[in-house]
Amino acid sequence: MSQKPYSLAGKRHEKLEARQKATGRLKYTGDIRLPDMLHCRILRSPHANAIVKSVDTTEAMKVPGVVDIITYDDVPKILSMHQFLHVPEVMYYDSYLLERHVRHVGDRVAAVAAESIEAAEEALRKVVVDYEVLPAAVTMEQALAGEAPRIHEEARRGTDLVEIEGNVFEKVDVSIGDVERGFAEADYVIERSYNTSKPNPAPMERACVVCAPRSDGRLDVWATAQGIHAMRMNIAHSLGVPVSHLNCHRMFLGGSFGAHIHTGFIENICAFLAFRTGRPVRGEKTREEMFLAYGRHPMKVTVKAGFKKDGTMTALHSDTTDDTGSYAFSGSSKMMLTSGFTLSMYKCPNLRMTGRSIYTNTPPLSAMRGAGNPQASWAVESLMDEAAEALGIDPIALRLRNNLGVGDTFYGQGPKVISTIRSCGTPELLEKGSRLIGWEKRGNGYAPYPDRPWIRRGIGMARGFHTSGCGSEKPNRFIMDFSGAFIKMNEDGTAQLMNAAADCGGGNISTYATLIAETIGLRYSDVIVNGGDTDTTPFDGVTHASRGLYGAGQPVVACAEDIRQQLLEWASRAFRCGPEDLEIHQGRVYRHFKPEDSMTVSEVVLLGQARGWGNIMAHSTVRPTACPPHFVVIFLEVEVDTRTGRVDVTRAISGVDTGTIINRNNVEGQAAGGLHMGLGFGLMEDTLFDAATGRPLNANFADYKMLTTLDMPPVEIVFADTFEPTGPLGSKAIGEGVTNPVAPAVANAIYNACGVRIRDLPCTPERVFREIKKARI
Amino acid sequence: MEKTIRFHLNEKPLEVSCPVHWTLLELIRDRLGLTGTKGGCREGECGTCTVIVDGRNVNSCMMLAVDVAGRSVTTVEGLERNGELHPLQKAFIAKGAIQCGFCTPGMLMSAKALLDANPRPSRSEIRKALSGNLCRCTGYEKIFEAIESVGAGEIFDVDDGVWQAIEQVQKPRD
Ligand code: FES
Ligand code: FES
């Protein structure tokens, strides 16, 4: 493609912080210890729906080491928002720091600050709470039933009161074109319902926060957050203080995957306790609390699609019921995203989305890798295979026939984010992937082992995408999708970046160093990226939506270009030539036609200093005007044990269209990691709650299964040769696309192996076995 | 109740007292301040707290601190020798086996225990040895590659102050 030969991009670089991570020296939030620090623990409700009638803290306060205990009576009566990425005017405000009406098992009743965790926990045991236990609506069906208990009395969207009908807090019905006509024109109409589960992002690091009062009366906050500026906004709002009273520090995260895209209450509670006690306060969630705090929204997605005989799609209608749990952290956005992504998967002129978001008495959910797209992909990519079979068309051919490619517009993140596709590697990846897996030779119910005829092997595929950020041609009033950066040059020739984008493990902070070095002409090791905090960095629109490189990288490149021009201008004064006669390479400035005339970048900076020319520095703020989809194609080979329903994935191919590769190690790592998480979604991951009591059934790593080293198949990765004109050095994203289509590829492979269609996630042995048994009768 | 114990930590003799109910993880992190060892679950299920006790990898959150009396404990902080990284650390860095890095200390300790006992493990031996260490980021692939590369004696040298893995040309299988 039109890719420039880059000197750094495309190689495998050591990440900037890799040595600190390999030696254990890097301080994660949980590793911070401050003198005089208090520990916070939260008293959590054992009931799924209850009114806290009274809380008696008398005995608890007597526990040695207990410094403060707060309840609903003590917290500011400010309805709070939690999500990081939305503009405040559209966010949901439906919770306080602590509640009088507790709405799920694990909801917040009181908080203790004590000299030690032991003392705090001892105090929790001594707090006496009188609950009025109410009937609970744990499942979607219970919440939608006529006589369902009302989960929320009040909620606001921005400044508007939300009309909550039963437990439905938002609905959508949007049409484009004429679906009725589209269905009438179709030769074949298919309608199926697909259900998704409730996996937990389960980063290995547990959420943690340390808040420390400063001598200037403000508060320092270190926390596991995907966006420090948005976190600052939310904490400040819930406490009723100006944002500048907080200084939030960027920390390397021990994974996140959406878990830290909102405040999960401990941040605000610890900040409140730190202001009250005047001492540093630390809070860290237990693993059980992690399971009672996050997760991907379970959805029921019904898709109706009309096709011509030749496979051309004529109409598509998706209907989505979305369960947000007990608080609407992300409002109805997940439902809108799933609906939008469902309609954006393929080219189709007549579209309609209907849907509703509901509250249930289960832990509040937010994003998890893919933000609505895994649910959409599960439905659409399963349906495409079902339709292909009915139409007698090869599944790949059906996808290609309706492919959304270069020049087409699509809904990036819901129907308000419209963007044009400028690069698309799907056809190339379908071709490469199918060749690699042997698509043409795949059988139907193939039994590869003569001595074990009950083992059936199958091959399945799915294609999908995710956006690179949330940019759209026109600014939208819904998502804050912009970033900023400052860069300055030091006297020793190093460039120093100050920005705020979080690195959740994907390596985006290191890619900024590559972008800077490549753009200015420095060595990779000449770039320093500051830790950064809200005091010294500009606002950044959160590391989510796979925007860490694509979105936050754009102002970095803009700054680096500016710095390069300034360096060339100064050097041209030294060489008495035009800047166009100079180039910078590996930290040295050369004259084009006299390469023996050169000076180091450091010498240029020092010369400017000595002459009083000032600083070489740059700043930039960029709102991306596109959210290019990074396309992914997954091919899987599975073996199904038809006696037990057990599914083993024996081969996995991840085909990725990520534009220019910045650090090859990073993108391969994302592809394999995304596959791991997608296989977990497809095969085993789900948090379960007792339908009567709302109690968690598997809130620990012993009972919540994810793929271990023994389960993970070998991963083959292929790349498309694409260049994204809007992206930093031609790059686009990778992080979420590599997960989104994995689960339907599992189901499609299972179907090819043994002829049963699984429409409810995850494809557990019980479910597969049940379907096999049904099919035999 | 506190008890004083003596043991070797990263090859140095040490005498320390701690509450008898404390786990080894609490002793290492909270009293000795070695925060390289992580506590992803504190329930014995994730492996981020893995350390080596007398040559075997153990979950330090599942072992009482007082039980290491008289024994030898190695944590991630003990892998470097005279300022030089252990070959496993170099390989993890060069191969991109470290994403968020939260599982890394535990992975390194399980890998070291494996290589100390079996210097050239097969892929399936590696899978088995690491089966108690969860990673949420990498899909394990690059961790396997890094350990295999150490087993194979591949050396990663610092080039321009930055580790770069030797490029392996991947031929597509036809
Ligand atoms: S912290 Fe020890 S196994 Fe998870
Ligand atoms: S690198 Fe993040 S958990 Fe392994």
Tab-separated table of C-alpha atoms and ligand atoms in Angstrom, chain A residues 204, chain B residues 97-104 134-138, ligand 2:
chain	number	residue	atom	x	y	z
A	204	MET	CA	-5.528	-9.463	37.238
B	97	ALA	CA	5.448	-11.303	26.851
B	98	ILE	CA	4.658	-8.404	29.164
B	99	GLN	CA	1.492	-6.485	28.521
B	100	CYS	CA	-0.017	-5.028	31.684
B	101	GLY	CA	2.698	-6.877	33.548
B	102	PHE	CA	0.574	-7.777	36.533
B	103	CYS	CA	0.957	-11.519	36.036
B	104	THR	CA	4.611	-11.151	35.034
B	134	LEU	CA	-3.621	-16.712	34.915
B	135	CYS	CA	-2.938	-13.975	32.403
B	136	ARG	CA	-5.753	-11.784	31.170
B	137	CYS	CA	-3.783	-9.931	28.485
B	138	THR	CA	-1.442	-12.041	26.401
C	2	FES	S1	0.191	-9.318	31.095
C	2	FES	FE1	-1.638	-8.580	32.007
C	2	FES	S2	-2.267	-10.272	33.177
C	2	FES	FE2	-0.599	-11.041	32.064
